[in-house]
Each structure stands twice: as C-alpha cells, then as structure tokens.
C-alpha cells in the first residue's frame, strides 16, 4: 500500500526548524526519496526512528530555513505499508481496508483523506462514516473523506469494504495479447492478399 501525506503547516508559535511525524505501524520509509517540499528534496535527509508492527516509525524533517511565526510551509512524506497487515480478504471478491492514523500533537484545521482503490475495484461501504465523495474514472474509484478542526482526541479509524475480482489482474496482459493476435491476423491477411 503506497501512501503520500501532504502537509500545509502555518507556524503560530515560536520559530521551529523541524517537525517529527509518526507514521502508521509497519510503515516503510526511504529517507532518500520519502520527503519533499515545493523545491524538491530537503537539503538534509530526514532522520528516521524505525518502528515495527507494535511501535510507529518516527520521521523528523529538517526545514530549509527556520519556520518563523505566521510563515507557512508545504511538504509531502511518502511511505509504504504492508498489504497483509492492513487489508483482509473475506472471500474471493470482498476486501476490507482497516487503517488508523497515529496520534499527533497538533490541531489540523482541514484533513482530507483520499483512498484510491485498485483498478477494477468497486467501493461497497465504510465505517464509522460515509465518504464525502466517490470519484469514478474508467477503471478506478477514489473515495474522499474531509474532516475539520481535528485534534489528538479524535478517533480517525477507517474501515473501507470494496469488491475486487481477481480477473482484473489479468486484464492488461489479456488486452496486450488480444492486440498482438489482431495485428498478427491483419499481417497474415495482408500477406495473403
């Protein structure tokens, strides 16, 4: 499971030069490519305190310059989670994604969570709340949740059920083989003509 957390921080207190982010349990973070701001990778690689399935991974991002009062910064942290720990398969087509945000020490004015399902998957339900929107493209669905004024007291658990047929894994190879067969048949017909 690939995740990307985008932060837009406005400093309302003392000058700060770094921020520590707790990633979910079992997260895998690459310090070389896992943190970027609007100008690209940070000058200093983020420091990582590795976690496991019982303790979260903590990533400390050093800003390019100290973040003074009323100044804002935008940056993104990218990481991976083990699929087997977060997704349960109930039968041959029904899956459940269970995800919890790690606790944080600040107030989030607006939190937007977008979950992009695998190609061919179809959203079924979610608990404890319904999504704000479901965007459908040709082969993929994106489920979006929006929260306001979130503090560390909020319970941000996501439980999303979706339907995914195993035949979708063979969609692109079958499509390419079909194209190759059609091209081969066209060449044979032209050769005979």
PDB file of C-alpha atoms in Angstrom:
ATOM      1  CA  UNK A   1       0.000   0.000   0.000  1.00  0.00           C
ATOM      2  CA  UNK A   2       1.544   3.316  -1.082  1.00  0.00           C
ATOM      3  CA  UNK A   3       0.723   6.440   0.925  1.00  0.00           C
ATOM      4  CA  UNK A   4       1.503  10.089   0.445  1.00  0.00           C
ATOM      5  CA  UNK A   5       0.858  12.607   3.241  1.00  0.00           C
ATOM      6  CA  UNK A   6       0.849  16.274   2.205  1.00  0.00           C
ATOM      7  CA  UNK A   7       1.265  18.881   4.934  1.00  0.00           C
ATOM      8  CA  UNK A   8       0.489  22.603   4.838  1.00  0.00           C
ATOM      9  CA  UNK A   9       1.755  23.991   8.138  1.00  0.00           C
ATOM     10  CA  UNK A  10       1.381  27.569   9.372  1.00  0.00           C
ATOM     11  CA  UNK A  11       3.522  28.343  12.417  1.00  0.00           C
ATOM     12  CA  UNK A  12       1.508  30.150  15.112  1.00  0.00           C
ATOM     13  CA  UNK A  13       4.129  29.978  17.859  1.00  0.00           C
ATOM     14  CA  UNK A  14       7.900  30.013  18.339  1.00  0.00           C
ATOM     15  CA  UNK A  15      10.356  29.525  15.470  1.00  0.00           C
ATOM     16  CA  UNK A  16      10.783  25.866  14.536  1.00  0.00           C
ATOM     17  CA  UNK A  17      13.336  24.205  12.269  1.00  0.00           C
ATOM     18  CA  UNK A  18      11.947  20.668  12.131  1.00  0.00           C
ATOM     19  CA  UNK A  19       8.851  18.578  12.700  1.00  0.00           C
ATOM     20  CA  UNK A  20       8.516  14.927  13.743  1.00  0.00           C
ATOM     21  CA  UNK A  21       5.806  12.840  12.108  1.00  0.00           C
ATOM     22  CA  UNK A  22       4.633   9.453  13.390  1.00  0.00           C
ATOM     23  CA  UNK A  23       3.867   7.064  10.549  1.00  0.00           C
ATOM     24  CA  UNK A  24       1.421   4.145  10.929  1.00  0.00           C
ATOM     25  CA  UNK A  25       2.587   0.835  12.372  1.00  0.00           C
ATOM     26  CA  UNK A  26       4.721  -1.194   9.986  1.00  0.00           C
ATOM     27  CA  UNK A  27       5.496   1.784   7.715  1.00  0.00           C
ATOM     28  CA  UNK A  28       8.492   1.594   5.409  1.00  0.00           C
ATOM     29  CA  UNK A  29      10.133   4.989   4.739  1.00  0.00           C
ATOM     30  CA  UNK A  30      13.006   5.783   2.367  1.00  0.00           C
ATOM     31  CA  UNK A  31      14.975   8.842   3.611  1.00  0.00           C
ATOM     32  CA  UNK A  32      16.437   9.409   0.120  1.00  0.00           C
ATOM     33  CA  UNK A  33      13.110   9.969  -1.653  1.00  0.00           C
ATOM     34  CA  UNK A  34      10.441   9.944   1.067  1.00  0.00           C
ATOM     35  CA  UNK A  35      10.220  13.683   1.903  1.00  0.00           C
ATOM     36  CA  UNK A  36       9.921  16.619  -0.489  1.00  0.00           C
ATOM     37  CA  UNK A  37       8.930  20.254  -0.262  1.00  0.00           C
ATOM     38  CA  UNK A  38       7.944  22.618  -3.066  1.00  0.00           C
ATOM     39  CA  UNK A  39      11.586  22.913  -4.196  1.00  0.00           C
ATOM     40  CA  UNK A  40      12.284  19.175  -4.232  1.00  0.00           C
ATOM     41  CA  UNK A  41      14.153  17.014  -1.743  1.00  0.00           C
ATOM     42  CA  UNK A  42      15.225  18.637   1.526  1.00  0.00           C
ATOM     43  CA  UNK A  43      18.899  19.594   1.921  1.00  0.00           C
ATOM     44  CA  UNK A  44      19.236  17.268   4.882  1.00  0.00           C
ATOM     45  CA  UNK A  45      17.825  13.777   4.694  1.00  0.00           C
ATOM     46  CA  UNK A  46      15.082  13.171   7.255  1.00  0.00           C
ATOM     47  CA  UNK A  47      16.136  11.227  10.319  1.00  0.00           C
ATOM     48  CA  UNK A  48      14.191   8.030  10.863  1.00  0.00           C
ATOM     49  CA  UNK A  49      13.490   6.183  14.078  1.00  0.00           C
ATOM     50  CA  UNK A  50      12.452   2.789  12.706  1.00  0.00           C
ATOM     51  CA  UNK A  51       9.329   1.206  14.094  1.00  0.00           C
ATOM     52  CA  UNK A  52       7.589  -2.125  13.570  1.00  0.00           C
ATOM     53  CA  UNK A  53       4.074  -3.546  13.956  1.00  0.00           C
ATOM     54  CA  UNK A  54       3.989  -2.533  17.644  1.00  0.00           C
ATOM     55  CA  UNK A  55       5.768   0.853  17.562  1.00  0.00           C
ATOM     56  CA  UNK A  56       5.329   3.607  14.961  1.00  0.00           C
ATOM     57  CA  UNK A  57       8.113   4.848  12.704  1.00  0.00           C
ATOM     58  CA  UNK A  58       9.029   8.471  13.517  1.00  0.00           C
ATOM     59  CA  UNK A  59      10.386  10.720  10.765  1.00  0.00           C
ATOM     60  CA  UNK A  60      11.978  14.074  11.604  1.00  0.00           C
ATOM     61  CA  UNK A  61      12.006  16.532   8.686  1.00  0.00           C
ATOM     62  CA  UNK A  62      14.523  19.415   8.831  1.00  0.00           C
ATOM     63  CA  UNK A  63      13.239  22.536   7.044  1.00  0.00           C
ATOM     64  CA  UNK A  64      15.490  24.510   4.674  1.00  0.00           C
ATOM     65  CA  UNK A  65      15.171  27.547   6.968  1.00  0.00           C
ATOM     66  CA  UNK A  66      13.663  28.059  10.402  1.00  0.00           C
ATOM     67  CA  UNK A  67       9.904  28.442  10.176  1.00  0.00           C
ATOM     68  CA  UNK A  68       9.137  31.771  11.849  1.00  0.00           C
ATOM     69  CA  UNK A  69       5.807  32.885  13.275  1.00  0.00           C
ATOM     70  CA  UNK A  70       2.969  33.222  10.727  1.00  0.00           C
ATOM     71  CA  UNK A  71       5.103  31.650   7.967  1.00  0.00           C
ATOM     72  CA  UNK A  72       3.834  28.540   6.216  1.00  0.00           C
ATOM     73  CA  UNK A  73       5.443  25.544   4.560  1.00  0.00           C
ATOM     74  CA  UNK A  74       4.158  22.736   2.352  1.00  0.00           C
ATOM     75  CA  UNK A  75       5.807  19.334   2.106  1.00  0.00           C
ATOM     76  CA  UNK A  76       4.978  15.716   1.341  1.00  0.00           C
ATOM     77  CA  UNK A  77       6.016  12.479   3.054  1.00  0.00           C
ATOM     78  CA  UNK A  78       5.746   9.243   1.061  1.00  0.00           C
ATOM     79  CA  UNK A  79       5.897   5.743   2.537  1.00  0.00           C
ATOM     80  CA  UNK A  80       4.574   2.186   2.181  1.00  0.00           C
ATOM     81  CA  UNK A  81       2.537  -0.120   4.410  1.00  0.00           C
ATOM     82  CA  UNK A  82       2.435  -3.931   4.315  1.00  0.00           C
ATOM     83  CA  UNK A  83      -0.682  -5.031   2.415  1.00  0.00           C
ATOM     84  CA  UNK A  84      -1.226  -8.167   4.512  1.00  0.00           C
ATOM     85  CA  UNK A  85      -1.397  -6.174   7.753  1.00  0.00           C
ATOM     86  CA  UNK A  86      -3.990  -3.639   6.583  1.00  0.00           C
ATOM     87  CA  UNK A  87      -6.166  -5.448   4.023  1.00  0.00           C
ATOM     88  CA  UNK A  88      -8.277  -8.516   4.842  1.00  0.00           C
ATOM     89  CA  UNK A  89      -9.819 -10.732   2.189  1.00  0.00           C
ATOM     90  CA  UNK A  90     -13.232 -12.050   3.269  1.00  0.00           C
ATOM     91  CA  UNK A  91     -13.955 -14.246   0.261  1.00  0.00           C
ATOM     92  CA  UNK A  92     -12.830 -14.452  -3.347  1.00  0.00           C
ATOM     93  CA  UNK A  93     -14.017 -10.915  -4.148  1.00  0.00           C
ATOM     94  CA  UNK A  94     -14.640  -8.881  -0.947  1.00  0.00           C
ATOM     95  CA  UNK A  95     -11.801  -6.992   0.745  1.00  0.00           C
ATOM     96  CA  UNK A  96     -11.599  -4.747   3.794  1.00  0.00           C
ATOM     97  CA  UNK A  97      -9.051  -1.964   4.343  1.00  0.00           C
ATOM     98  CA  UNK A  98      -8.617  -1.065   8.019  1.00  0.00           C
ATOM     99  CA  UNK A  99      -6.455   1.970   8.758  1.00  0.00           C
ATOM    100  CA  UNK A 100      -5.840   4.202  11.802  1.00  0.00           C
ATOM    101  CA  UNK A 101      -3.897   7.463  11.897  1.00  0.00           C
ATOM    102  CA  UNK A 102      -1.194   7.650  14.540  1.00  0.00           C
ATOM    103  CA  UNK A 103      -1.762  10.189  17.328  1.00  0.00           C
ATOM    104  CA  UNK A 104      -0.444  13.691  16.708  1.00  0.00           C
ATOM    105  CA  UNK A 105       0.243  16.698  18.912  1.00  0.00           C
ATOM    106  CA  UNK A 106      -1.252  19.498  16.858  1.00  0.00           C
ATOM    107  CA  UNK A 107      -4.624  20.741  15.621  1.00  0.00           C
ATOM    108  CA  UNK A 108      -5.463  20.081  11.991  1.00  0.00           C
ATOM    109  CA  UNK A 109      -7.740  22.719  10.510  1.00  0.00           C
ATOM    110  CA  UNK A 110      -8.670  20.595   7.491  1.00  0.00           C
ATOM    111  CA  UNK A 111      -7.862  16.926   6.918  1.00  0.00           C
ATOM    112  CA  UNK A 112      -8.624  15.366   3.550  1.00  0.00           C
ATOM    113  CA  UNK A 113      -8.175  11.615   3.121  1.00  0.00           C
ATOM    114  CA  UNK A 114      -8.371  10.191  -0.415  1.00  0.00           C
ATOM    115  CA  UNK A 115      -8.269   6.423  -0.891  1.00  0.00           C
ATOM    116  CA  UNK A 116      -7.636   5.216  -4.442  1.00  0.00           C
ATOM    117  CA  UNK A 117      -8.792   1.643  -4.885  1.00  0.00           C
ATOM    118  CA  UNK A 118      -7.008  -0.813  -7.194  1.00  0.00           C
ATOM    119  CA  UNK A 119      -8.051  -0.814 -10.852  1.00  0.00           C
ATOM    120  CA  UNK A 120     -11.317  -2.685 -11.221  1.00  0.00           C
ATOM    121  CA  UNK A 121     -12.265  -2.415  -7.540  1.00  0.00           C
ATOM    122  CA  UNK A 122     -15.721  -1.177  -6.557  1.00  0.00           C
ATOM    123  CA  UNK A 123     -16.470   0.636  -3.289  1.00  0.00           C
ATOM    124  CA  UNK A 124     -19.075  -1.104  -1.097  1.00  0.00           C
ATOM    125  CA  UNK A 125     -19.216   0.595   2.324  1.00  0.00           C
ATOM    126  CA  UNK A 126     -17.227   2.323   5.042  1.00  0.00           C
ATOM    127  CA  UNK A 127     -17.414   2.653   8.813  1.00  0.00           C
ATOM    128  CA  UNK A 128     -17.851   4.670  11.003  1.00  0.00           C
ATOM    129  CA  UNK A 129     -18.788   7.346   8.443  1.00  0.00           C
ATOM    130  CA  UNK A 130     -19.702   7.657   4.792  1.00  0.00           C
ATOM    131  CA  UNK A 131     -17.290   9.309   2.353  1.00  0.00           C
ATOM    132  CA  UNK A 132     -17.844  12.897   1.208  1.00  0.00           C
ATOM    133  CA  UNK A 133     -17.399  11.897  -2.425  1.00  0.00           C
ATOM    134  CA  UNK A 134     -16.671   8.947  -4.680  1.00  0.00           C
ATOM    135  CA  UNK A 135     -14.971   9.772  -7.979  1.00  0.00           C
ATOM    136  CA  UNK A 136     -15.179   7.128 -10.683  1.00  0.00           C
ATOM    137  CA  UNK A 137     -12.844   7.041 -13.639  1.00  0.00           C
ATOM    138  CA  UNK A 138     -12.787   4.387 -16.349  1.00  0.00           C
ATOM    139  CA  UNK A 139     -11.177   1.656 -14.225  1.00  0.00           C
ATOM    140  CA  UNK A 140     -10.611   3.218 -10.771  1.00  0.00           C
ATOM    141  CA  UNK A 141     -12.549   4.739  -7.883  1.00  0.00           C
ATOM    142  CA  UNK A 142     -11.278   7.322  -5.389  1.00  0.00           C
ATOM    143  CA  UNK A 143     -13.068   7.723  -2.070  1.00  0.00           C
ATOM    144  CA  UNK A 144     -12.623  11.059  -0.271  1.00  0.00           C
ATOM    145  CA  UNK A 145     -13.245  11.987   3.370  1.00  0.00           C
ATOM    146  CA  UNK A 146     -12.987  15.557   4.709  1.00  0.00           C
ATOM    147  CA  UNK A 147     -12.635  16.476   8.403  1.00  0.00           C
ATOM    148  CA  UNK A 148     -12.362  19.876  10.108  1.00  0.00           C
ATOM    149  CA  UNK A 149     -10.620  21.019  13.301  1.00  0.00           C
ATOM    150  CA  UNK A 150      -9.132  17.644  14.204  1.00  0.00           C
ATOM    151  CA  UNK A 151      -7.222  17.215  17.467  1.00  0.00           C
ATOM    152  CA  UNK A 152      -5.457  14.226  19.006  1.00  0.00           C
ATOM    153  CA  UNK A 153      -8.720  13.309  20.787  1.00  0.00           C
ATOM    154  CA  UNK A 154     -10.442  12.341  17.516  1.00  0.00           C
ATOM    155  CA  UNK A 155     -10.639   8.691  16.575  1.00  0.00           C
ATOM    156  CA  UNK A 156      -9.527   8.543  12.941  1.00  0.00           C
ATOM    157  CA  UNK A 157     -10.202   4.897  12.134  1.00  0.00           C
ATOM    158  CA  UNK A 158     -11.080   3.935   8.572  1.00  0.00           C
ATOM    159  CA  UNK A 159     -12.776   0.694   7.666  1.00  0.00           C
ATOM    160  CA  UNK A 160     -13.449   0.516   3.917  1.00  0.00           C
ATOM    161  CA  UNK A 161     -15.000  -2.506   2.207  1.00  0.00           C
ATOM    162  CA  UNK A 162     -14.575  -2.941  -1.520  1.00  0.00           C
ATOM    163  CA  UNK A 163     -15.174  -5.607  -4.152  1.00  0.00           C
ATOM    164  CA  UNK A 164     -12.332  -6.681  -6.433  1.00  0.00           C
ATOM    165  CA  UNK A 165     -12.492  -9.543  -8.917  1.00  0.00           C
ATOM    166  CA  UNK A 166      -9.225 -11.462  -9.286  1.00  0.00           C
ATOM    167  CA  UNK A 167      -9.679 -11.445 -13.067  1.00  0.00           C
ATOM    168  CA  UNK A 168      -8.632  -7.776 -13.135  1.00  0.00           C
ATOM    169  CA  UNK A 169      -5.027  -8.842 -12.511  1.00  0.00           C
ATOM    170  CA  UNK A 170      -5.004 -10.418 -15.980  1.00  0.00           C
ATOM    171  CA  UNK A 171      -6.785  -7.516 -17.737  1.00  0.00           C
ATOM    172  CA  UNK A 172      -3.736  -5.781 -19.223  1.00  0.00           C
ATOM    173  CA  UNK A 173      -1.858  -8.964 -20.259  1.00  0.00           C
ATOM    174  CA  UNK A 174      -5.050 -10.221 -21.941  1.00  0.00           C
ATOM    175  CA  UNK A 175      -5.540  -6.859 -23.639  1.00  0.00           C
ATOM    176  CA  UNK A 176      -1.956  -6.863 -24.977  1.00  0.00           C
ATOM    177  CA  UNK A 177      -2.224 -10.464 -26.164  1.00  0.00           C
ATOM    178  CA  UNK A 178      -5.504  -9.607 -27.914  1.00  0.00           C
ATOM    179  CA  UNK A 179      -3.846  -6.671 -29.684  1.00  0.00           C
ATOM    180  CA  UNK A 180      -0.930  -8.894 -30.746  1.00  0.00           C
ATOM    181  CA  UNK A 181      -3.334 -11.554 -32.120  1.00  0.00           C
ATOM    182  CA  UNK A 182      -5.268  -8.915 -34.083  1.00  0.00           C
ATOM    183  CA  UNK A 183      -2.051  -7.459 -35.510  1.00  0.00           C
ATOM    184  CA  UNK A 184      -0.797 -10.951 -36.421  1.00  0.00           C
ATOM    185  CA  UNK A 185      -4.112 -11.783 -38.125  1.00  0.00           C
ATOM    186  CA  UNK A 186      -4.013  -8.476 -40.062  1.00  0.00           C
ATOM    187  CA  UNK A 187      -0.452  -9.226 -41.232  1.00  0.00           C
ATOM    188  CA  UNK A 188      -1.457 -12.734 -42.365  1.00  0.00           C
ATOM    189  CA  UNK A 189      -4.494 -11.375 -44.278  1.00  0.00           C
ATOM    190  CA  UNK A 190      -2.390  -8.673 -45.931  1.00  0.00           C
ATOM    191  CA  UNK A 191       0.315 -11.219 -46.790  1.00  0.00           C
ATOM    192  CA  UNK A 192      -2.269 -13.476 -48.483  1.00  0.00           C
ATOM    193  CA  UNK A 193      -3.744 -10.560 -50.395  1.00  0.00           C
TER     194      UNK A 193
END
